PDB file of C-alpha atoms in Angstrom:
ATOM      1  CA  MET A 135      23.840 -32.248-101.770  1.00  0.00           C
ATOM      2  CA  SER A 136      24.216 -28.941 -99.948  1.00  0.00           C
ATOM      3  CA  ILE A 137      27.948 -29.603 -99.546  1.00  0.00           C
ATOM      4  CA  VAL A 138      28.324 -30.124-103.306  1.00  0.00           C
ATOM      5  CA  ILE A 139      26.431 -26.898-104.037  1.00  0.00           C
ATOM      6  CA  ALA A 140      28.602 -25.000-101.549  1.00  0.00           C
ATOM      7  CA  VAL A 141      31.814 -26.308-103.127  1.00  0.00           C
ATOM      8  CA  VAL A 142      30.659 -25.475-106.665  1.00  0.00           C
ATOM      9  CA  THR A 143      29.482 -22.027-105.605  1.00  0.00           C
ATOM     10  CA  GLU A 144      32.769 -21.253-103.888  1.00  0.00           C
ATOM     11  CA  SER A 145      34.786 -22.287-106.948  1.00  0.00           C
ATOM     12  CA  VAL A 146      32.618 -20.572-109.584  1.00  0.00           C
ATOM     13  CA  LEU A 147      31.065 -17.488-108.056  1.00  0.00           C
ATOM     14  CA  PRO A 148      33.113 -14.377-107.196  1.00  0.00           C
ATOM     15  CA  ASN A 149      33.266 -12.937-103.711  1.00  0.00           C
ATOM     16  CA  ALA A 150      30.514 -10.753-102.283  1.00  0.00           C
ATOM     17  CA  THR A 151      32.431  -7.510-102.891  1.00  0.00           C
ATOM     18  CA  THR A 152      32.549  -8.115-106.634  1.00  0.00           C
ATOM     19  CA  PHE A 153      28.807  -8.749-106.803  1.00  0.00           C
ATOM     20  CA  ILE A 154      27.868  -5.720-104.701  1.00  0.00           C
ATOM     21  CA  VAL A 155      30.216  -3.234-106.374  1.00  0.00           C
ATOM     22  CA  ILE A 156      29.448  -4.250-109.967  1.00  0.00           C
ATOM     23  CA  GLY A 157      25.709  -4.472-109.261  1.00  0.00           C
ATOM     24  CA  PHE A 158      25.426  -0.964-107.829  1.00  0.00           C
ATOM     25  CA  ALA A 159      27.808   0.480-110.427  1.00  0.00           C
ATOM     26  CA  ALA A 160      25.774  -0.906-113.329  1.00  0.00           C
ATOM     27  CA  PHE A 161      22.724   0.903-111.923  1.00  0.00           C
ATOM     28  CA  LEU A 162      24.268   4.212-110.809  1.00  0.00           C
ATOM     29  CA  LEU A 163      26.850   4.967-113.513  1.00  0.00           C
ATOM     30  CA  PRO A 164      24.320   5.709-116.309  1.00  0.00           C
ATOM     31  CA  LEU A 165      22.629   8.254-114.023  1.00  0.00           C
ATOM     32  CA  LEU A 166      25.961   9.974-113.426  1.00  0.00           C
ATOM     33  CA  ALA A 167      26.840   9.756-117.121  1.00  0.00           C
ATOM     34  CA  ARG A 168      23.697  11.694-118.064  1.00  0.00           C
ATOM     35  CA  ARG A 169      24.531  14.449-115.597  1.00  0.00           C
ATOM     36  CA  ILE A 170      28.049  15.006-116.915  1.00  0.00           C
ATOM     37  CA  GLY A 171      27.226  14.353-120.570  1.00  0.00           C
ATOM     38  CA  LEU A 172      29.404  11.281-121.147  1.00  0.00           C
ATOM     39  CA  PRO A 173      28.449   7.901-122.619  1.00  0.00           C
ATOM     40  CA  ALA A 174      27.906   5.370-119.845  1.00  0.00           C
ATOM     41  CA  VAL A 175      30.465   3.042-121.421  1.00  0.00           C
ATOM     42  CA  VAL A 176      33.241   5.560-120.730  1.00  0.00           C
ATOM     43  CA  LEU A 177      32.358   5.809-117.042  1.00  0.00           C
ATOM     44  CA  GLU A 178      31.993   2.039-116.751  1.00  0.00           C
ATOM     45  CA  ILE A 179      35.511   1.453-118.050  1.00  0.00           C
ATOM     46  CA  LEU A 180      36.939   4.240-115.876  1.00  0.00           C
ATOM     47  CA  PHE A 181      35.087   2.917-112.834  1.00  0.00           C
ATOM     48  CA  GLY A 182      36.445  -0.567-113.455  1.00  0.00           C
ATOM     49  CA  LEU A 183      39.934   0.901-113.689  1.00  0.00           C
ATOM     50  CA  LEU A 184      39.383   2.798-110.423  1.00  0.00           C
ATOM     51  CA  ILE A 185      38.208  -0.184-108.379  1.00  0.00           C
ATOM     52  CA  GLY A 186      40.646  -2.602-110.003  1.00  0.00           C
ATOM     53  CA  PRO A 187      44.105  -3.645-108.818  1.00  0.00           C
ATOM     54  CA  GLN A 188      45.806  -0.764-110.660  1.00  0.00           C
ATOM     55  CA  VAL A 189      44.238   1.930-108.418  1.00  0.00           C
ATOM     56  CA  LEU A 190      42.122   1.139-105.329  1.00  0.00           C
ATOM     57  CA  GLY A 191      42.390  -2.634-105.438  1.00  0.00           C
ATOM     58  CA  LEU A 192      38.804  -3.258-104.302  1.00  0.00           C
ATOM     59  CA  ILE A 193      38.420  -6.017-106.890  1.00  0.00           C
ATOM     60  CA  ALA A 194      41.143  -8.374-108.057  1.00  0.00           C
ATOM     61  CA  ALA A 195      41.615  -8.846-111.791  1.00  0.00           C
ATOM     62  CA  GLU A 196      41.139 -12.593-111.312  1.00  0.00           C
ATOM     63  CA  SER A 197      37.570 -12.069-110.086  1.00  0.00           C
ATOM     64  CA  THR A 198      36.524 -10.761-113.519  1.00  0.00           C
ATOM     65  CA  SER A 199      38.789 -12.921-115.679  1.00  0.00           C
ATOM     66  CA  GLU A 200      37.524 -16.320-114.546  1.00  0.00           C
ATOM     67  CA  GLY A 201      34.379 -18.011-113.317  1.00  0.00           C
ATOM     68  CA  PHE A 202      30.894 -16.536-113.240  1.00  0.00           C
ATOM     69  CA  VAL A 203      31.714 -12.876-113.908  1.00  0.00           C
ATOM     70  CA  LEU A 204      33.837 -13.815-116.928  1.00  0.00           C
ATOM     71  CA  VAL A 205      30.904 -15.767-118.399  1.00  0.00           C
ATOM     72  CA  LEU A 206      28.578 -12.787-117.917  1.00  0.00           C
ATOM     73  CA  ALA A 207      31.146 -10.339-119.323  1.00  0.00           C
ATOM     74  CA  GLU A 208      31.833 -12.407-122.437  1.00  0.00           C
ATOM     75  CA  LEU A 209      28.129 -12.957-123.008  1.00  0.00           C
ATOM     76  CA  GLY A 210      27.735  -9.178-122.734  1.00  0.00           C
ATOM     77  CA  LEU A 211      30.390  -8.685-125.421  1.00  0.00           C
ATOM     78  CA  PHE A 212      28.745 -11.237-127.706  1.00  0.00           C
ATOM     79  CA  LEU A 213      25.340  -9.610-127.247  1.00  0.00           C
ATOM     80  CA  LEU A 214      26.874  -6.199-127.915  1.00  0.00           C
ATOM     81  CA  MET A 215      28.229  -7.421-131.251  1.00  0.00           C
ATOM     82  CA  PHE A 216      24.979  -9.249-132.055  1.00  0.00           C
ATOM     83  CA  LEU A 217      23.016  -6.044-131.477  1.00  0.00           C
ATOM     84  CA  ALA A 218      25.545  -4.092-133.560  1.00  0.00           C
ATOM     85  CA  GLY A 219      24.602  -6.292-136.493  1.00  0.00           C
ATOM     86  CA  PHE A 220      20.925  -6.313-135.511  1.00  0.00           C
ATOM     87  CA  GLU A 221      20.732  -2.503-135.498  1.00  0.00           C
ATOM     88  CA  ILE A 222      21.899  -2.136-139.104  1.00  0.00           C
ATOM     89  CA  ASN A 223      19.066  -0.742-141.226  1.00  0.00           C
ATOM     90  CA  PHE A 224      19.732  -2.511-144.521  1.00  0.00           C
ATOM     91  CA  THR A 225      16.747  -0.860-146.201  1.00  0.00           C
ATOM     92  CA  SER A 226      18.201   2.581-145.483  1.00  0.00           C
ATOM     93  CA  LEU A 227      21.672   1.526-146.582  1.00  0.00           C
ATOM     94  CA  GLU A 228      20.323   0.135-149.846  1.00  0.00           C
ATOM     95  CA  ARG A 229      18.739   3.527-150.545  1.00  0.00           C
ATOM     96  CA  GLU A 230      22.086   5.193-149.884  1.00  0.00           C
ATOM     97  CA  GLY A 231      23.749   3.089-152.572  1.00  0.00           C
ATOM     98  CA  ARG A 232      27.370   1.990-152.650  1.00  0.00           C
ATOM     99  CA  GLY A 233      28.842   5.430-152.003  1.00  0.00           C
ATOM    100  CA  PRO A 234      29.316   5.180-148.203  1.00  0.00           C
ATOM    101  CA  ILE A 235      30.702   1.637-148.433  1.00  0.00           C
ATOM    102  CA  VAL A 236      33.176   2.585-151.164  1.00  0.00           C
ATOM    103  CA  ALA A 237      34.219   5.670-149.181  1.00  0.00           C
ATOM    104  CA  GLY A 238      34.729   3.503-146.110  1.00  0.00           C
ATOM    105  CA  ILE A 239      36.896   1.022-147.992  1.00  0.00           C
ATOM    106  CA  VAL A 240      39.001   3.857-149.422  1.00  0.00           C
ATOM    107  CA  ALA A 241      39.400   5.376-145.943  1.00  0.00           C
ATOM    108  CA  TYR A 242      40.412   1.994-144.532  1.00  0.00           C
ATOM    109  CA  VAL A 243      43.007   1.485-147.277  1.00  0.00           C
ATOM    110  CA  ILE A 244      44.453   4.925-146.504  1.00  0.00           C
ATOM    111  CA  VAL A 245      44.692   4.068-142.787  1.00  0.00           C
ATOM    112  CA  VAL A 246      46.429   0.778-143.585  1.00  0.00           C
ATOM    113  CA  ALA A 247      48.861   2.520-145.947  1.00  0.00           C
ATOM    114  CA  LEU A 248      49.714   5.208-143.385  1.00  0.00           C
ATOM    115  CA  ALA A 249      50.189   2.586-140.657  1.00  0.00           C
ATOM    116  CA  TRP A 250      52.431   0.515-142.930  1.00  0.00           C
ATOM    117  CA  VAL A 251      54.582   3.523-143.813  1.00  0.00           C
ATOM    118  CA  GLY A 252      54.687   4.674-140.189  1.00  0.00           C
ATOM    119  CA  PHE A 253      55.816   1.306-138.862  1.00  0.00           C
ATOM    120  CA  GLY A 254      58.470   1.284-141.563  1.00  0.00           C
ATOM    121  CA  PHE A 255      60.314   3.988-139.632  1.00  0.00           C
ATOM    122  CA  LEU A 256      60.414   1.844-136.484  1.00  0.00           C
ATOM    123  CA  ASP A 257      63.118  -0.686-135.762  1.00  0.00           C
ATOM    124  CA  LEU A 258      60.858  -3.734-135.860  1.00  0.00           C
ATOM    125  CA  ALA A 259      62.492  -7.116-135.566  1.00  0.00           C
ATOM    126  CA  THR A 260      60.694  -8.837-138.444  1.00  0.00           C
ATOM    127  CA  PHE A 261      58.505  -8.232-141.466  1.00  0.00           C
ATOM    128  CA  ASN A 262      55.774 -10.273-139.775  1.00  0.00           C
ATOM    129  CA  ALA A 263      55.728  -7.878-136.820  1.00  0.00           C
ATOM    130  CA  ARG A 264      55.174  -4.957-139.186  1.00  0.00           C
ATOM    131  CA  VAL A 265      52.266  -6.712-140.908  1.00  0.00           C
ATOM    132  CA  PHE A 266      50.655  -7.698-137.607  1.00  0.00           C
ATOM    133  CA  LEU A 267      50.900  -4.203-136.097  1.00  0.00           C
ATOM    134  CA  THR A 268      49.523  -2.626-139.279  1.00  0.00           C
ATOM    135  CA  LEU A 269      46.463  -4.870-139.156  1.00  0.00           C
ATOM    136  CA  LEU A 270      46.079  -4.315-135.425  1.00  0.00           C
ATOM    137  CA  VAL A 271      45.971  -0.502-135.542  1.00  0.00           C
ATOM    138  CA  SER A 272      43.625  -0.490-138.546  1.00  0.00           C
ATOM    139  CA  ALA A 273      40.837  -2.136-136.552  1.00  0.00           C
ATOM    140  CA  ALA A 274      37.966  -0.025-135.250  1.00  0.00           C
ATOM    141  CA  SER A 275      36.638  -0.565-131.739  1.00  0.00           C
ATOM    142  CA  VAL A 276      33.027  -1.368-132.578  1.00  0.00           C
ATOM    143  CA  GLY A 277      32.444  -2.204-128.926  1.00  0.00           C
ATOM    144  CA  ILE A 278      32.934   1.488-128.136  1.00  0.00           C
ATOM    145  CA  ILE A 279      31.359   2.954-131.288  1.00  0.00           C
ATOM    146  CA  VAL A 280      27.985   1.226-130.948  1.00  0.00           C
ATOM    147  CA  PRO A 281      27.265   2.154-127.276  1.00  0.00           C
ATOM    148  CA  ALA A 282      28.472   5.721-127.915  1.00  0.00           C
ATOM    149  CA  LEU A 283      26.084   6.126-130.870  1.00  0.00           C
ATOM    150  CA  ARG A 284      23.284   4.617-128.828  1.00  0.00           C
ATOM    151  CA  ALA A 285      23.968   6.890-125.841  1.00  0.00           C
ATOM    152  CA  THR A 286      23.780   9.986-128.074  1.00  0.00           C
ATOM    153  CA  ASN A 287      20.624   8.736-129.869  1.00  0.00           C
ATOM    154  CA  ARG A 288      22.420   8.621-133.214  1.00  0.00           C
ATOM    155  CA  SER A 289      22.459   4.882-133.896  1.00  0.00           C
ATOM    156  CA  GLY A 290      19.344   5.141-136.087  1.00  0.00           C
ATOM    157  CA  SER A 291      20.383   8.295-137.963  1.00  0.00           C
ATOM    158  CA  ARG A 292      21.969   8.293-141.412  1.00  0.00           C
ATOM    159  CA  GLN A 293      25.350   9.357-140.024  1.00  0.00           C
ATOM    160  CA  GLY A 294      25.093   6.830-137.212  1.00  0.00           C
ATOM    161  CA  GLN A 295      24.265   3.968-139.553  1.00  0.00           C
ATOM    162  CA  ILE A 296      27.122   4.849-141.905  1.00  0.00           C
ATOM    163  CA  THR A 297      29.565   5.246-138.998  1.00  0.00           C
ATOM    164  CA  MET A 298      28.511   1.909-137.545  1.00  0.00           C
ATOM    165  CA  VAL A 299      28.794   0.082-140.872  1.00  0.00           C
ATOM    166  CA  LEU A 300      32.210   1.590-141.627  1.00  0.00           C
ATOM    167  CA  GLY A 301      33.469   0.738-138.146  1.00  0.00           C
ATOM    168  CA  ILE A 302      32.215  -2.815-138.479  1.00  0.00           C
ATOM    169  CA  LEU A 303      33.748  -3.054-141.955  1.00  0.00           C
ATOM    170  CA  ALA A 304      37.146  -1.992-140.603  1.00  0.00           C
ATOM    171  CA  GLU A 305      36.833  -4.371-137.650  1.00  0.00           C
ATOM    172  CA  PHE A 306      35.840  -7.251-139.923  1.00  0.00           C
ATOM    173  CA  ILE A 307      38.652  -6.726-142.431  1.00  0.00           C
ATOM    174  CA  ALA A 308      41.283  -6.257-139.721  1.00  0.00           C
ATOM    175  CA  ALA A 309      40.144  -9.230-137.632  1.00  0.00           C
ATOM    176  CA  THR A 310      39.919 -11.496-140.680  1.00  0.00           C
ATOM    177  CA  GLY A 311      43.338 -10.317-141.850  1.00  0.00           C
ATOM    178  CA  ILE A 312      44.878 -11.024-138.442  1.00  0.00           C
ATOM    179  CA  ILE A 313      43.337 -14.510-138.347  1.00  0.00           C
ATOM    180  CA  VAL A 314      44.535 -15.369-141.870  1.00  0.00           C
ATOM    181  CA  PHE A 315      47.983 -13.946-141.160  1.00  0.00           C
ATOM    182  CA  ALA A 316      48.294 -15.861-137.877  1.00  0.00           C
ATOM    183  CA  VAL A 317      47.281 -19.123-139.582  1.00  0.00           C
ATOM    184  CA  TRP A 318      49.776 -18.472-142.390  1.00  0.00           C
ATOM    185  CA  VAL A 319      52.630 -17.762-139.959  1.00  0.00           C
ATOM    186  CA  LYS A 320      51.865 -20.917-137.968  1.00  0.00           C
ATOM    187  CA  ASN A 321      51.009 -23.408-140.719  1.00  0.00           C
ATOM    188  CA  GLY A 322      51.859 -21.795-144.064  1.00  0.00           C
ATOM    189  CA  TRP A 323      49.519 -22.305-147.005  1.00  0.00           C
ATOM    190  CA  GLY A 324      47.849 -25.361-145.504  1.00  0.00           C
ATOM    191  CA  ILE A 325      44.294 -26.576-145.288  1.00  0.00           C
ATOM    192  CA  GLU A 326      43.729 -24.290-142.284  1.00  0.00           C
ATOM    193  CA  MET A 327      43.595 -21.350-144.722  1.00  0.00           C
ATOM    194  CA  LEU A 328      40.230 -22.655-145.934  1.00  0.00           C
ATOM    195  CA  ALA A 329      38.587 -21.580-142.659  1.00  0.00           C
ATOM    196  CA  VAL A 330      37.796 -18.044-143.857  1.00  0.00           C
ATOM    197  CA  PRO A 331      36.188 -18.968-147.216  1.00  0.00           C
ATOM    198  CA  LEU A 332      34.358 -21.841-145.505  1.00  0.00           C
ATOM    199  CA  PHE A 333      32.961 -19.408-142.935  1.00  0.00           C
ATOM    200  CA  ALA A 334      31.837 -17.117-145.780  1.00  0.00           C
ATOM    201  CA  VAL A 335      30.068 -20.034-147.482  1.00  0.00           C
ATOM    202  CA  ILE A 336      28.302 -20.917-144.222  1.00  0.00           C
ATOM    203  CA  LEU A 337      27.133 -17.309-143.889  1.00  0.00           C
ATOM    204  CA  LEU A 338      25.718 -17.265-147.424  1.00  0.00           C
ATOM    205  CA  VAL A 339      23.983 -20.624-146.979  1.00  0.00           C
ATOM    206  CA  SER A 340      22.526 -19.495-143.635  1.00  0.00           C
ATOM    207  CA  LEU A 341      21.279 -16.272-145.200  1.00  0.00           C
ATOM    208  CA  TRP A 342      19.633 -18.142-148.082  1.00  0.00           C
ATOM    209  CA  LEU A 343      18.091 -20.747-145.783  1.00  0.00           C
ATOM    210  CA  MET A 344      16.646 -18.188-143.363  1.00  0.00           C
ATOM    211  CA  ARG A 345      15.096 -16.197-146.209  1.00  0.00           C
ATOM    212  CA  ARG A 346      13.547 -19.364-147.654  1.00  0.00           C
ATOM    213  CA  LEU A 347      12.136 -20.436-144.297  1.00  0.00           C
ATOM    214  CA  ALA A 348      10.698 -16.964-143.640  1.00  0.00           C
ATOM    215  CA  TRP A 349       9.075 -17.068-147.093  1.00  0.00           C
ATOM    216  CA  TRP A 350       7.679 -20.603-146.700  1.00  0.00           C
ATOM    217  CA  TYR A 351       6.416 -20.182-143.129  1.00  0.00           C
ATOM    218  CA  PRO A 352       5.414 -16.507-142.713  1.00  0.00           C
ATOM    219  CA  GLU A 353       3.015 -17.201-139.820  1.00  0.00           C
ATOM    220  CA  LYS A 354       5.728 -18.868-137.761  1.00  0.00           C
ATOM    221  CA  ALA A 355       8.199 -16.125-138.668  1.00  0.00           C
ATOM    222  CA  GLU A 356       5.747 -13.488-137.446  1.00  0.00           C
ATOM    223  CA  ARG A 357       5.506 -15.226-134.082  1.00  0.00           C
ATOM    224  CA  LEU A 358       9.185 -14.427-133.484  1.00  0.00           C
ATOM    225  CA  PHE A 359       8.222 -10.762-133.146  1.00  0.00           C
ATOM    226  CA  ALA A 360       5.021 -11.115-131.137  1.00  0.00           C
ATOM    227  CA  SER A 361       5.357  -8.992-128.008  1.00  0.00           C
ATOM    228  CA  ASN A 362       2.703 -11.021-126.152  1.00  0.00           C
ATOM    229  CA  ASP A 363       4.290 -14.437-126.758  1.00  0.00           C
ATOM    230  CA  PRO A 364       4.593 -16.149-123.343  1.00  0.00           C
ATOM    231  CA  ASP A 365       7.389 -18.382-124.652  1.00  0.00           C
ATOM    232  CA  GLU A 366       9.443 -15.434-126.007  1.00  0.00           C
ATOM    233  CA  LEU A 367      10.366 -17.351-129.167  1.00  0.00           C
ATOM    234  CA  GLY A 368      12.005 -14.261-130.654  1.00  0.00           C
ATOM    235  CA  ILE A 369      14.435 -14.029-127.748  1.00  0.00           C
ATOM    236  CA  ARG A 370      15.073 -17.771-127.874  1.00  0.00           C
ATOM    237  CA  PHE A 371      15.709 -17.734-131.618  1.00  0.00           C
ATOM    238  CA  SER A 372      18.062 -14.754-131.285  1.00  0.00           C
ATOM    239  CA  PHE A 373      20.158 -16.539-128.673  1.00  0.00           C
ATOM    240  CA  ALA A 374      20.068 -19.794-130.652  1.00  0.00           C
ATOM    241  CA  LEU A 375      21.366 -17.992-133.754  1.00  0.00           C
ATOM    242  CA  LEU A 376      23.980 -16.175-131.669  1.00  0.00           C
ATOM    243  CA  PHE A 377      25.311 -19.347-130.041  1.00  0.00           C
ATOM    244  CA  VAL A 378      25.306 -21.311-133.313  1.00  0.00           C
ATOM    245  CA  PHE A 379      27.478 -18.706-135.036  1.00  0.00           C
ATOM    246  CA  ILE A 380      29.771 -18.382-132.026  1.00  0.00           C
ATOM    247  CA  GLY A 381      30.186 -22.162-132.072  1.00  0.00           C
ATOM    248  CA  LEU A 382      30.875 -22.211-135.818  1.00  0.00           C
ATOM    249  CA  SER A 383      33.447 -19.432-135.427  1.00  0.00           C
ATOM    250  CA  LEU A 384      35.257 -21.313-132.677  1.00  0.00           C
ATOM    251  CA  ALA A 385      35.160 -24.569-134.650  1.00  0.00           C
ATOM    252  CA  LEU A 386      36.786 -22.848-137.653  1.00  0.00           C
ATOM    253  CA  GLY A 387      39.348 -20.965-135.568  1.00  0.00           C
ATOM    254  CA  MET A 388      37.686 -17.604-136.275  1.00  0.00           C
ATOM    255  CA  ASP A 389      37.061 -14.810-133.801  1.00  0.00           C
ATOM    256  CA  PRO A 390      33.716 -15.530-132.064  1.00  0.00           C
ATOM    257  CA  ILE A 391      33.056 -11.787-131.973  1.00  0.00           C
ATOM    258  CA  LEU A 392      32.768 -11.833-135.768  1.00  0.00           C
ATOM    259  CA  GLY A 393      30.369 -14.755-135.528  1.00  0.00           C
ATOM    260  CA  ALA A 394      28.205 -12.852-133.040  1.00  0.00           C
ATOM    261  CA  PHE A 395      28.086  -9.797-135.277  1.00  0.00           C
ATOM    262  CA  MET A 396      27.284 -11.789-138.422  1.00  0.00           C
ATOM    263  CA  ALA A 397      24.439 -13.557-136.587  1.00  0.00           C
ATOM    264  CA  GLY A 398      22.848 -10.198-135.797  1.00  0.00           C
ATOM    265  CA  ALA A 399      23.462  -8.840-139.301  1.00  0.00           C
ATOM    266  CA  ILE A 400      21.866 -11.892-140.953  1.00  0.00           C
ATOM    267  CA  PHE A 401      18.859 -11.565-138.641  1.00  0.00           C
ATOM    268  CA  ALA A 402      18.485  -7.879-139.537  1.00  0.00           C
ATOM    269  CA  PHE A 403      18.919  -8.542-143.266  1.00  0.00           C
ATOM    270  CA  VAL A 404      16.282 -11.295-143.399  1.00  0.00           C
ATOM    271  CA  PHE A 405      13.745  -9.701-141.047  1.00  0.00           C
ATOM    272  CA  ARG A 406      13.628  -6.020-141.964  1.00  0.00           C
ATOM    273  CA  ASP A 407      10.800  -5.261-139.506  1.00  0.00           C
ATOM    274  CA  SER A 408      11.592  -6.822-136.145  1.00  0.00           C
ATOM    275  CA  GLY A 409       8.937  -4.988-134.137  1.00  0.00           C
ATOM    276  CA  ASP A 410       9.972  -4.463-130.521  1.00  0.00           C
ATOM    277  CA  LEU A 411      12.267  -7.514-130.424  1.00  0.00           C
ATOM    278  CA  GLU A 412      15.337  -5.298-130.676  1.00  0.00           C
ATOM    279  CA  GLU A 413      14.137  -3.227-127.705  1.00  0.00           C
ATOM    280  CA  ARG A 414      13.581  -6.346-125.606  1.00  0.00           C
ATOM    281  CA  LEU A 415      17.016  -7.708-126.444  1.00  0.00           C
ATOM    282  CA  SER A 416      18.637  -4.320-125.861  1.00  0.00           C
ATOM    283  CA  GLY A 417      16.953  -3.934-122.493  1.00  0.00           C
ATOM    284  CA  PHE A 418      18.408  -7.215-121.274  1.00  0.00           C
ATOM    285  CA  ALA A 419      21.830  -6.627-122.834  1.00  0.00           C
ATOM    286  CA  TYR A 420      22.423  -2.946-122.022  1.00  0.00           C
ATOM    287  CA  GLY A 421      20.654  -3.149-118.692  1.00  0.00           C
ATOM    288  CA  PHE A 422      22.569  -6.140-117.354  1.00  0.00           C
ATOM    289  CA  LEU A 423      25.321  -7.888-119.328  1.00  0.00           C
ATOM    290  CA  ILE A 424      27.049  -5.139-121.312  1.00  0.00           C
ATOM    291  CA  PRO A 425      27.808  -2.962-118.231  1.00  0.00           C
ATOM    292  CA  ILE A 426      29.439  -6.002-116.606  1.00  0.00           C
ATOM    293  CA  PHE A 427      31.623  -6.414-119.690  1.00  0.00           C
ATOM    294  CA  PHE A 428      32.842  -2.800-119.721  1.00  0.00           C
ATOM    295  CA  ILE A 429      33.457  -2.684-115.968  1.00  0.00           C
ATOM    296  CA  SER A 430      35.443  -5.916-116.320  1.00  0.00           C
ATOM    297  CA  VAL A 431      37.476  -4.334-119.125  1.00  0.00           C
ATOM    298  CA  GLY A 432      38.414  -1.508-116.775  1.00  0.00           C
ATOM    299  CA  VAL A 433      39.294  -3.876-113.931  1.00  0.00           C
ATOM    300  CA  ARG A 434      41.618  -5.900-116.169  1.00  0.00           C
ATOM    301  CA  PHE A 435      43.115  -2.901-117.976  1.00  0.00           C
ATOM    302  CA  PRO A 436      46.925  -2.857-117.539  1.00  0.00           C
ATOM    303  CA  LEU A 437      48.496   0.516-116.746  1.00  0.00           C
TER     304      LEU A 437
END
């Protein structure tokens, strides 16, 4: 039995250097970030770049792109996107009206138009390449926006909420456009094109079902947010919802990042007052998994 465990450990777990370096970095970098006034995410990426194969070579890119560290890093990314949706204050946005959303859509259309015109001056091989690059540059890096807003204590402010929603809107439109375009290039107007509307239907049905269940069983819904629950049902339900939507996204050929975000957004929309559940999830995510993700991004970043 011990031989089997040793073989599995050797094949799955990274070497000791990776564990030690990433572990200490995840603890020390936020302290340094506060001193120099930078978001921790920036230092984590730069640190990963420094210790990676492109600079010092302390950690090989393979150690963060496979096995145990890869699982932790990807889970950190999924939790980051889940919390991005979870942190949306829909009550505040409803008071704001449609103005910020309309302004965001207009701004996104302008960015797409400028990118399309700009790529028109380049000697691109095909029309498809121009479309793909236009969609690619129009995406917003929500993975950077959300931690930056959180680090500057602006994620709950009016400007922070609007910025986060507009960034997510741009990311969602661009990612969906890329997926639809890729399916069209590969298969044409086939049955695979139904994946996006089917995913939208699943989201609407899930939203309706969760609201009904919360209405029919309010006592059980309240237990999800009990801070003294020894079983931590709120945490368990959050992860269950996250994994279900990631699985649905993968099954439909969609980006699992979108599934993770939509899971958090549906949770926030149905349960407007989540108590301290968000803080408990954030503590686990930002204190452990998300730093591993950003350090891994730096390690694998190609110069």
